[in-house]
């Protein structure tokens, strides 16, 4: 938002207790909490308030996911007695409504920040050294007792790929004014799959090209295999163990060349092959702020970088790239430096979701990690058709897996694929964080008829590791 009224009033900016660089999830929370503790706080943002989550991440993505599921509801309705005339989906109308919602959220964030006493600089900021920051918009130099870097991450833009300039990133997708008919997505991480899935559900033909044999590297193996099968059923064409070799402009679209020489004609190529910490031109060297091997700002458990008085939270720091972690760390930083309350630990259990359709929810140890770490492990698996899909005739099954400590029965992990898996994993995350055991699930009365009741009715282990059969 290029609002002249957000331009700095140069005369009122001199010295602050805290300068936060980046108004995304982590920066906004840190600035607000610091100001609420009485710290004079300046928040510098070079783009839009809200950052990746609000403007080009979680929020627009989830709104598009909702849209992508509505067509399925129409189709499923036939088995429940509904009939429809023509259905029509209008990408432009959807994107217009999404844009309005993002603007509303951006304004709401800004209002909340200003009410808390945070000053906002609509400007890029760079470090000049210990306790000093330069605002690019007006060249002003600010001094600060503490500086928090919360500049997030950006899509990897590998310019060595021939034709990279014809490719889109996730950022661009949220700016598209028309929906491409044929799309190639490079990558098999959660962002690649969410975009691929929402586009296929909205009617695009989608090909996903990935280097590995299965999607979602690092997730539980069963989740990887099951979700790939479900998404294939949904219409995504997977080309595995291949990479993108180049993209050329051809009449009527783009031609994507794969590493085996095959060509795929599409209207758009999305590259979603990872995200890099946003540190370019930030002045890290000048300020002696060290980075790790991934280029992320190295911080300790107090979010302190290698330079005294300079801290980092969120995607730019050596953290997992998820909004709740950026928020929690931003809050914890401000609380620790300006408040008095206890600080939550940096990592701990991280429940997360992949908003494909079907959804995936995961928390805790994968089966393989649990066996490596604990040796004795029991695994409970349920695969079943949902009640709704019986009448709708929709193919696909839900997959629920519980990973349990073979000795004390502690729940070590839970991995779900199915409708509302994200909602379910949030609640299971509470139970697992509280130290729940499998016996606690067994003792919980089922809510019937639900999908989640399967979680409390899994009786016999599907697999056991490091335990005698009699155990
Ligand atoms: C497509 C997509 C979907 C996602 N979906 C989810 C999801 O479903 N759930 C989830 O938990 N997470 C999701 N994420 C990740 C989540 O958005 C990020 O982890 C989170 O936004 C990180 O917050 P942050 O504060 O670290 O950085 P950001 O939110 O990226 O904010 C950084 C801000 O700093 C600004 N900035 C950068 N450099 C400067 C500078 N020098 N001066 C001034 N300003 C600067 C940027 O413009 C930006 O506004 C998604 C990400 C993407 C890309």
Coordinates of N, CA and C in Angstrom, one line a residue, residues 41-241:
X41 N 8.9 2.3 19.9 CA 9.1 1.3 18.9 C 8.9 1.8 17.5
X42 N 9.8 1.6 16.6 CA 9.6 1.9 15.2 C 9.6 0.6 14.4
X43 N 8.6 0.4 13.5 CA 8.5 -0.8 12.7 C 8.6 -0.3 11.2
X44 N 9.7 -0.8 10.6 CA 9.9 -0.5 9.2 C 9.5 -1.6 8.2
X45 N 8.7 -1.2 7.2 CA 8.2 -2.2 6.3 C 8.3 -1.7 4.9
X46 N 9.0 -2.5 4.0 CA 9.2 -2.0 2.6 C 8.1 -2.3 1.7
X47 N 7.2 -3.2 2.1 CA 6.1 -3.6 1.2 C 4.8 -3.3 1.9
X48 N 4.1 -4.4 2.3 CA 2.7 -4.2 2.9 C 2.7 -4.8 4.3
X49 N 2.0 -4.2 5.2 CA 1.9 -4.7 6.6 C 1.2 -6.0 6.6
X50 N 1.7 -6.9 7.3 CA 1.1 -8.3 7.4 C 2.1 -9.3 6.9
X51 N 3.0 -8.9 5.9 CA 4.0 -9.8 5.5 C 3.5 -11.0 4.7
X52 N 4.3 -12.0 4.6 CA 4.0 -13.1 3.8 C 2.7 -13.8 4.1
X53 N 2.5 -14.1 5.4 CA 1.3 -14.8 5.8 C 0.0 -14.1 5.3
X54 N -0.1 -12.8 5.5 CA -1.3 -12.1 5.2 C -1.4 -11.7 3.7
X55 N -0.3 -11.3 3.1 CA -0.4 -10.8 1.8 C -0.1 -11.8 0.7
X56 N 0.8 -12.8 0.9 CA 1.1 -13.7 -0.2 C 1.4 -15.1 0.4
X57 N 0.7 -15.5 1.4 CA 1.0 -16.8 2.0 C -0.3 -17.4 2.5
X58 N -0.3 -17.7 3.8 CA -1.3 -18.5 4.5 C -2.7 -18.0 4.1
X59 N -3.0 -16.7 4.3 CA -4.4 -16.2 4.2 C -4.9 -16.3 2.7
X60 N -4.2 -15.7 1.7 CA -4.8 -15.8 0.4 C -4.8 -17.3 -0.1
X61 N -3.8 -18.0 0.3 CA -3.8 -19.4 0.0 C -5.0 -20.2 0.5
X62 N -5.3 -20.0 1.8 CA -6.5 -20.7 2.3 C -7.8 -20.2 1.7
X63 N -7.9 -18.9 1.4 CA -9.1 -18.5 0.7 C -9.3 -19.2 -0.7
X64 N -8.2 -19.3 -1.4 CA -8.2 -20.0 -2.7 C -8.5 -21.5 -2.5
X65 N -8.0 -22.1 -1.4 CA -8.3 -23.5 -1.1 C -9.8 -23.6 -0.9
X66 N -10.4 -22.7 -0.1 CA -11.9 -22.8 0.1 C -12.6 -22.8 -1.2
X67 N -12.2 -21.9 -2.1 CA -12.8 -21.7 -3.4 C -12.7 -23.0 -4.2
X68 N -11.5 -23.7 -4.1 CA -11.2 -24.9 -4.8 C -12.1 -26.0 -4.4
X69 N -12.5 -26.0 -3.1 CA -13.3 -27.1 -2.6 C -14.8 -27.0 -2.9
X70 N -15.2 -25.7 -3.3 CA -16.7 -25.5 -3.5 C -17.2 -26.3 -4.7
X71 N -16.4 -26.4 -5.7 CA -16.8 -27.2 -6.9 C -17.0 -28.6 -6.5
X72 N -16.2 -29.1 -5.6 CA -16.4 -30.5 -5.2 C -17.7 -30.7 -4.4
X73 N -18.0 -29.7 -3.6 CA -19.3 -29.8 -2.9 C -20.5 -29.9 -3.9
X74 N -20.4 -29.1 -5.0 CA -21.5 -29.2 -6.0 C -21.5 -30.6 -6.5
X75 N -20.4 -31.2 -6.8 CA -20.3 -32.5 -7.4 C -20.8 -33.5 -6.4
X76 N -20.4 -33.4 -5.2 CA -20.8 -34.4 -4.1 C -22.2 -34.3 -3.8
X77 N -22.8 -33.1 -4.0 CA -24.2 -32.9 -3.7 C -25.2 -33.8 -4.5
X78 N -24.7 -34.2 -5.7 CA -25.6 -35.0 -6.5 C -26.0 -36.3 -5.8
X79 N -25.1 -36.9 -5.1 CA -25.3 -38.2 -4.4 C -26.3 -38.0 -3.2
X80 N -26.5 -36.7 -2.8 CA -27.3 -36.4 -1.7 C -28.6 -35.7 -2.2
X81 N -28.9 -35.9 -3.5 CA -30.2 -35.5 -4.0 C -30.2 -34.1 -4.6
X82 N -29.1 -33.4 -4.7 CA -29.1 -32.1 -5.3 C -28.8 -32.1 -6.8
X83 N -29.5 -31.2 -7.5 CA -29.1 -31.1 -8.9 C -28.9 -29.7 -9.2
X84 N -28.0 -29.4 -10.2 CA -27.7 -28.0 -10.5 C -27.7 -27.8 -12.0
X85 N -28.0 -26.6 -12.4 CA -27.8 -26.2 -13.8 C -26.3 -25.9 -14.0
X86 N -26.1 -25.1 -14.9 CA -24.7 -24.7 -15.2 C -23.9 -24.2 -14.0
X87 N -22.7 -24.6 -13.8 CA -21.8 -24.0 -12.8 C -20.8 -23.2 -13.5
X88 N -20.4 -22.1 -12.9 CA -19.4 -21.3 -13.5 C -18.5 -20.7 -12.4
X89 N -17.2 -20.8 -12.7 CA -16.3 -20.2 -11.7 C -15.6 -19.0 -12.3
X90 N -15.5 -17.9 -11.6 CA -14.9 -16.7 -12.1 C -13.6 -16.4 -11.3
X91 N -12.5 -16.7 -11.9 CA -11.2 -16.4 -11.2 C -11.1 -14.9 -10.8
X92 N -11.4 -14.0 -11.7 CA -11.3 -12.6 -11.5 C -12.1 -12.2 -10.3
X93 N -13.4 -12.7 -10.2 CA -14.2 -12.3 -9.0 C -13.6 -12.8 -7.7
X94 N -13.1 -14.0 -7.7 CA -12.5 -14.6 -6.5 C -11.3 -13.7 -6.1
X95 N -10.4 -13.4 -7.1 CA -9.2 -12.7 -6.7 C -9.5 -11.3 -6.2
X96 N -10.5 -10.7 -6.8 CA -11.0 -9.4 -6.4 C -11.4 -9.4 -4.9
X97 N -12.2 -10.4 -4.6 CA -12.7 -10.5 -3.2 C -11.5 -10.8 -2.2
X98 N -10.6 -11.7 -2.7 CA -9.4 -12.0 -1.9 C -8.6 -10.7 -1.6
X99 N -8.4 -9.9 -2.7 CA -7.6 -8.7 -2.6 C -8.3 -7.7 -1.6
X100 N -9.6 -7.6 -1.6 CA -10.3 -6.7 -0.7 C -10.1 -7.2 0.8
X101 N -10.1 -8.5 1.0 CA -10.0 -9.0 2.3 C -8.5 -8.8 2.8
X102 N -7.5 -8.9 1.9 CA -6.2 -8.7 2.4 C -6.0 -7.2 2.7
X103 N -6.6 -6.3 2.0 CA -6.5 -4.9 2.3 C -7.2 -4.6 3.7
X104 N -8.3 -5.3 3.9 CA -9.0 -5.1 5.2 C -8.1 -5.5 6.3
X105 N -7.5 -6.7 6.2 CA -6.6 -7.2 7.2 C -5.4 -6.3 7.4
X106 N -4.8 -5.8 6.3 CA -3.6 -5.0 6.4 C -4.0 -3.7 7.2
X107 N -5.1 -3.2 6.9 CA -5.6 -1.9 7.7 C -5.8 -2.3 9.1
X108 N -6.4 -3.4 9.4 CA -6.6 -3.8 10.8 C -5.3 -4.0 11.5
X109 N -4.3 -4.6 10.9 CA -3.0 -4.7 11.5 C -2.4 -3.3 11.9
X110 N -2.5 -2.4 10.9 CA -2.0 -1.1 11.0 C -2.6 -0.4 12.2
X111 N -3.9 -0.5 12.2 CA -4.7 0.2 13.3 C -4.3 -0.3 14.7
X112 N -4.2 -1.6 14.8 CA -3.8 -2.3 16.0 C -2.4 -1.8 16.5
X113 N -1.5 -1.7 15.5 CA -0.1 -1.3 15.8 C -0.1 0.1 16.3
X114 N -0.8 1.0 15.5 CA -0.8 2.4 15.9 C -1.4 2.6 17.3
X115 N -2.5 1.8 17.5 CA -3.2 2.0 18.8 C -2.2 1.6 20.0
X116 N -1.4 0.6 19.7 CA -0.4 0.1 20.7 C 0.7 1.1 20.9
X117 N 0.8 2.1 20.0 CA 1.9 3.1 20.1 C 3.1 2.9 19.2
X118 N 3.0 1.9 18.3 CA 4.1 1.6 17.4 C 4.1 2.7 16.3
X119 N 5.2 3.2 16.0 CA 5.4 4.1 14.8 C 5.7 3.2 13.6
X120 N 5.1 3.6 12.5 CA 5.4 2.7 11.3 C 6.1 3.6 10.2
X121 N 7.2 3.0 9.7 CA 7.9 3.6 8.6 C 7.7 2.8 7.4
X122 N 7.1 3.5 6.4 CA 6.8 2.8 5.1 C 8.1 2.8 4.3
X123 N 9.0 2.0 4.7 CA 10.4 2.1 4.1 C 11.2 0.8 4.2
X124 N 12.0 0.6 3.3 CA 13.1 -0.4 3.5 C 14.0 0.1 4.6
X125 N 14.6 -0.9 5.4 CA 15.5 -0.5 6.4 C 16.8 -1.4 6.2
X126 N 17.9 -0.8 6.5 CA 19.2 -1.5 6.5 C 20.0 -1.2 7.7
X127 N 20.8 -2.2 8.1 CA 21.7 -2.0 9.3 C 22.9 -1.2 8.9
X128 N 23.3 -0.3 9.8 CA 24.5 0.5 9.5 C 25.6 0.1 10.5
X129 N 25.2 -0.7 11.4 CA 26.2 -1.2 12.5 C 25.5 -1.3 13.8
X130 N 26.2 -1.5 14.9 CA 25.5 -1.7 16.1 C 24.6 -0.5 16.5
X131 N 23.4 -0.7 16.7 CA 22.4 0.3 17.2 C 22.1 1.4 16.1
X132 N 22.4 1.1 14.9 CA 22.0 2.1 13.9 C 21.4 1.5 12.6
X133 N 20.3 2.1 12.2 CA 19.6 1.6 11.0 C 19.3 2.8 10.1
X134 N 19.4 2.5 8.7 CA 19.0 3.5 7.8 C 17.7 3.2 7.1
X135 N 16.9 4.2 7.0 CA 15.6 4.1 6.2 C 15.8 4.6 4.8
X136 N 15.6 3.7 3.8 CA 15.9 4.0 2.4 C 14.9 5.1 1.9
X137 N 13.7 5.1 2.4 CA 12.7 6.1 1.9 C 13.2 7.5 2.0
X138 N 13.8 7.9 3.1 CA 14.2 9.3 3.2 C 15.7 9.4 3.7
X139 N 16.4 8.3 3.7 CA 17.8 8.3 4.0 C 18.1 8.6 5.5
X140 N 17.0 8.6 6.3 CA 17.2 8.9 7.7 C 17.9 7.9 8.5
X141 N 18.7 8.3 9.4 CA 19.5 7.3 10.2 C 18.8 7.3 11.6
X142 N 18.5 6.1 12.1 CA 17.8 5.9 13.3 C 18.8 5.3 14.3
X143 N 18.7 5.7 15.5 CA 19.5 4.9 16.5 C 18.5 4.1 17.4
X144 N 19.0 2.9 17.7 CA 18.1 2.1 18.5 C 18.9 1.3 19.5
X145 N 18.3 1.1 20.7 CA 19.0 0.3 21.7 C 18.9 -1.2 21.3
X146 N 17.8 -1.6 20.7 CA 17.7 -2.9 20.2 C 17.2 -2.9 18.8
X147 N 17.7 -3.9 18.0 CA 17.2 -4.0 16.6 C 16.7 -5.4 16.5
X148 N 15.5 -5.6 15.9 CA 15.0 -6.9 15.6 C 14.8 -7.1 14.1
X149 N 15.5 -8.1 13.6 CA 15.4 -8.4 12.2 C 14.3 -9.4 12.0
X150 N 13.2 -9.1 11.3 CA 12.1 -10.0 11.0 C 11.7 -9.9 9.6
X151 N 12.7 -10.0 8.7 CA 12.5 -9.8 7.3 C 12.0 -11.0 6.5
X152 N 11.8 -12.1 7.2 CA 11.2 -13.3 6.5 C 12.0 -13.9 5.5
X153 N 11.4 -14.6 4.5 CA 12.1 -15.3 3.4 C 11.4 -15.0 2.1
X154 N 12.1 -15.4 1.0 CA 11.5 -15.2 -0.3 C 11.7 -16.4 -1.1
X155 N 10.9 -16.6 -2.2 CA 11.1 -17.8 -3.0 C 12.5 -17.9 -3.6
X156 N 13.0 -19.1 -3.7 CA 14.3 -19.2 -4.3 C 14.1 -18.9 -5.8
X157 N 15.0 -18.0 -6.3 CA 14.9 -17.6 -7.7 C 16.2 -18.0 -8.4
X158 N 16.2 -19.2 -8.9 CA 17.5 -19.7 -9.5 C 17.5 -19.2 -10.9
X159 N 18.4 -18.2 -11.1 CA 18.4 -17.6 -12.5 C 19.3 -18.4 -13.4
X160 N 19.8 -19.5 -13.0 CA 20.6 -20.3 -13.9 C 19.7 -21.2 -14.8
X161 N 18.5 -21.3 -14.4 CA 17.6 -22.1 -15.3 C 17.3 -21.3 -16.6
X162 N 17.5 -21.9 -17.7 CA 17.2 -21.2 -19.0 C 15.7 -20.9 -19.0
X163 N 15.3 -19.7 -19.2 CA 13.9 -19.3 -19.3 C 13.3 -19.1 -17.9
X164 N 14.1 -18.9 -16.9 CA 13.6 -18.6 -15.5 C 12.7 -17.4 -15.5
X165 N 12.9 -16.4 -16.5 CA 12.1 -15.2 -16.4 C 10.7 -15.4 -16.8
X166 N 10.4 -16.6 -17.5 CA 9.0 -16.9 -17.8 C 8.2 -17.6 -16.7
X167 N 9.0 -17.9 -15.6 CA 8.4 -18.7 -14.6 C 7.8 -17.8 -13.5
X168 N 6.8 -18.3 -12.8 CA 6.1 -17.6 -11.7 C 6.6 -18.2 -10.4
X169 N 6.5 -17.5 -9.3 CA 6.7 -18.0 -7.9 C 5.3 -18.0 -7.3
X170 N 5.3 -18.5 -6.0 CA 4.0 -18.4 -5.3 C 3.6 -17.0 -5.2
X171 N 4.5 -16.0 -5.0 CA 4.1 -14.6 -4.9 C 3.3 -14.2 -6.1
X172 N 3.7 -14.6 -7.3 CA 3.0 -14.2 -8.5 C 1.6 -14.8 -8.6
X173 N 1.5 -16.0 -8.1 CA 0.2 -16.7 -8.3 C -0.9 -15.8 -7.7
X174 N -0.6 -15.2 -6.6 CA -1.7 -14.4 -5.9 C -2.0 -13.1 -6.6
X175 N -1.2 -12.8 -7.7 CA -1.4 -11.6 -8.5 C -2.0 -11.9 -9.8
X176 N -2.2 -13.2 -10.1 CA -2.7 -13.6 -11.5 C -4.1 -13.0 -11.7
X177 N -4.3 -12.4 -12.8 CA -5.6 -11.9 -13.1 C -6.5 -12.9 -13.9
X178 N -5.8 -13.9 -14.5 CA -6.6 -15.0 -15.2 C -6.0 -16.3 -14.7
X179 N -6.9 -17.3 -14.8 CA -6.4 -18.7 -14.4 C -5.8 -19.4 -15.5
X180 N -4.6 -19.9 -15.4 CA -4.0 -20.6 -16.6 C -4.7 -22.0 -16.7
X181 N -4.9 -22.4 -18.0 CA -5.5 -23.6 -18.2 C -4.6 -24.8 -17.9
X182 N -3.3 -24.7 -18.3 CA -2.4 -25.8 -18.1 C -1.2 -25.2 -17.3
X183 N -0.9 -25.9 -16.2 CA 0.2 -25.4 -15.3 C 1.2 -26.5 -15.0
X184 N 2.4 -26.1 -15.0 CA 3.5 -27.0 -14.5 C 4.0 -26.5 -13.2
X185 N 4.1 -27.3 -12.2 CA 4.6 -26.8 -10.9 C 5.9 -27.6 -10.6
X186 N 7.0 -26.9 -10.4 CA 8.2 -27.5 -10.1 C 8.4 -27.5 -8.5
X187 N 8.5 -28.7 -8.0 CA 8.7 -28.8 -6.5 C 7.6 -29.7 -5.9
X188 N 8.0 -30.2 -4.7 CA 7.0 -31.1 -4.1 C 6.9 -30.9 -2.6
X189 N 7.2 -29.6 -2.2 CA 7.0 -29.2 -0.8 C 5.6 -28.8 -0.6
X190 N 5.3 -28.4 0.6 CA 3.9 -28.1 0.9 C 3.3 -26.9 0.0
X191 N 4.1 -25.9 -0.2 CA 3.6 -24.8 -1.0 C 3.3 -25.2 -2.5
X192 N 4.2 -26.0 -3.0 CA 4.1 -26.5 -4.4 C 2.8 -27.3 -4.5
X193 N 2.6 -28.2 -3.5 CA 1.4 -29.1 -3.6 C 0.1 -28.3 -3.3
X194 N 0.1 -27.4 -2.4 CA -1.1 -26.6 -2.1 C -1.5 -25.9 -3.4
X195 N -0.6 -25.2 -4.0 CA -0.9 -24.5 -5.3 C -1.4 -25.4 -6.4
X196 N -0.7 -26.5 -6.5 CA -1.0 -27.5 -7.6 C -2.5 -28.0 -7.3
X197 N -2.7 -28.3 -6.1 CA -4.0 -28.9 -5.7 C -5.2 -27.9 -5.9
X198 N -5.0 -26.7 -5.4 CA -6.1 -25.7 -5.6 C -6.4 -25.4 -7.1
X199 N -5.3 -25.4 -7.9 CA -5.5 -25.1 -9.3 C -6.2 -26.3 -10.0
X200 N -5.8 -27.5 -9.6 CA -6.5 -28.6 -10.3 C -7.9 -28.7 -9.9
X201 N -8.2 -28.4 -8.6 CA -9.6 -28.5 -8.2 C -10.4 -27.3 -8.8
X202 N -9.7 -26.3 -9.2 CA -10.4 -25.2 -9.9 C -10.5 -25.4 -11.4
X203 N -10.0 -26.5 -11.9 CA -10.2 -26.8 -13.3 C -8.9 -26.8 -14.2
X204 N -7.8 -26.3 -13.6 CA -6.6 -26.3 -14.5 C -6.0 -27.7 -14.6
X205 N -5.3 -28.0 -15.7 CA -4.6 -29.2 -15.9 C -3.2 -29.0 -15.2
X206 N -2.8 -29.8 -14.2 CA -1.6 -29.6 -13.5 C -0.7 -30.8 -13.5
X207 N 0.6 -30.4 -13.8 CA 1.7 -31.4 -13.8 C 2.6 -31.0 -12.7
X208 N 3.0 -31.9 -11.8 CA 4.0 -31.6 -10.8 C 5.3 -32.3 -11.1
X209 N 6.4 -31.6 -11.2 CA 7.7 -32.2 -11.5 C 8.5 -32.2 -10.2
X210 N 9.0 -33.3 -9.8 CA 9.8 -33.3 -8.6 C 11.0 -34.3 -8.7
X211 N 12.1 -33.9 -8.0 CA 13.3 -34.6 -8.1 C 13.2 -36.0 -7.4
X212 N 12.5 -36.1 -6.3 CA 12.4 -37.3 -5.6 C 11.3 -38.2 -6.1
X213 N 11.3 -39.5 -5.6 CA 10.2 -40.4 -6.0 C 8.9 -40.1 -5.4
X214 N 8.9 -39.4 -4.2 CA 7.7 -39.1 -3.6 C 7.7 -37.6 -3.1
X215 N 6.5 -37.1 -2.9 CA 6.4 -35.7 -2.5 C 6.7 -35.5 -1.0
X216 N 6.8 -34.3 -0.5 CA 6.9 -33.9 0.9 C 8.1 -34.6 1.6
X217 N 9.3 -34.4 1.1 CA 10.5 -34.9 1.7 C 10.5 -34.5 3.2
X218 N 10.9 -35.4 4.1 CA 11.0 -35.1 5.5 C 9.7 -35.5 6.3
X219 N 8.6 -35.7 5.6 CA 7.4 -36.1 6.3 C 7.4 -37.6 6.5
X220 N 6.5 -38.1 7.3 CA 6.3 -39.6 7.5 C 6.1 -40.2 6.1
X221 N 6.8 -41.4 6.0 CA 6.8 -42.1 4.7 C 5.4 -42.4 4.2
X222 N 4.5 -42.9 5.1 CA 3.2 -43.3 4.7 C 2.4 -42.1 4.2
X223 N 2.6 -41.0 4.9 CA 1.9 -39.7 4.5 C 2.3 -39.4 3.0
X224 N 3.6 -39.5 2.8 CA 4.1 -39.1 1.4 C 3.5 -40.0 0.3
X225 N 3.4 -41.3 0.6 CA 2.9 -42.2 -0.4 C 1.4 -42.0 -0.6
X226 N 0.7 -41.9 0.6 CA -0.8 -41.8 0.5 C -1.2 -40.5 -0.1
X227 N -0.6 -39.4 0.3 CA -1.1 -38.1 -0.2 C -0.8 -38.0 -1.7
X228 N 0.3 -38.6 -2.1 CA 0.6 -38.6 -3.6 C -0.4 -39.3 -4.3
X229 N -0.8 -40.5 -3.8 CA -1.9 -41.3 -4.5 C -3.2 -40.5 -4.5
X230 N -3.5 -39.8 -3.4 CA -4.8 -39.1 -3.3 C -4.8 -37.9 -4.3
X231 N -3.6 -37.3 -4.4 CA -3.6 -36.1 -5.3 C -3.6 -36.6 -6.8
X232 N -3.0 -37.8 -7.0 CA -3.1 -38.3 -8.4 C -4.5 -38.6 -8.8
X233 N -5.3 -39.1 -7.8 CA -6.7 -39.4 -8.0 C -7.4 -38.1 -8.3
X234 N -7.0 -37.0 -7.7 CA -7.6 -35.7 -7.9 C -7.3 -35.1 -9.2
X235 N -6.4 -35.7 -9.9 CA -6.1 -35.3 -11.3 C -4.7 -34.6 -11.5
X236 N -3.9 -34.5 -10.5 CA -2.5 -34.0 -10.7 C -1.7 -35.1 -11.3
X237 N -1.0 -34.7 -12.3 CA 0.0 -35.6 -13.0 C 1.4 -35.4 -12.4
X238 N 1.9 -36.5 -11.7 CA 3.2 -36.4 -11.1 C 4.3 -36.9 -12.0
X239 N 5.3 -36.1 -12.2 CA 6.5 -36.6 -13.0 C 7.6 -36.6 -12.0
X240 N 8.0 -37.8 -11.5 CA 8.9 -37.9 -10.4 C 10.3 -38.1 -10.9
X241 N 11.3 -38.0 -10.1 CA 12.7 -38.2 -10.4 C 13.2 -37.4 -11.7

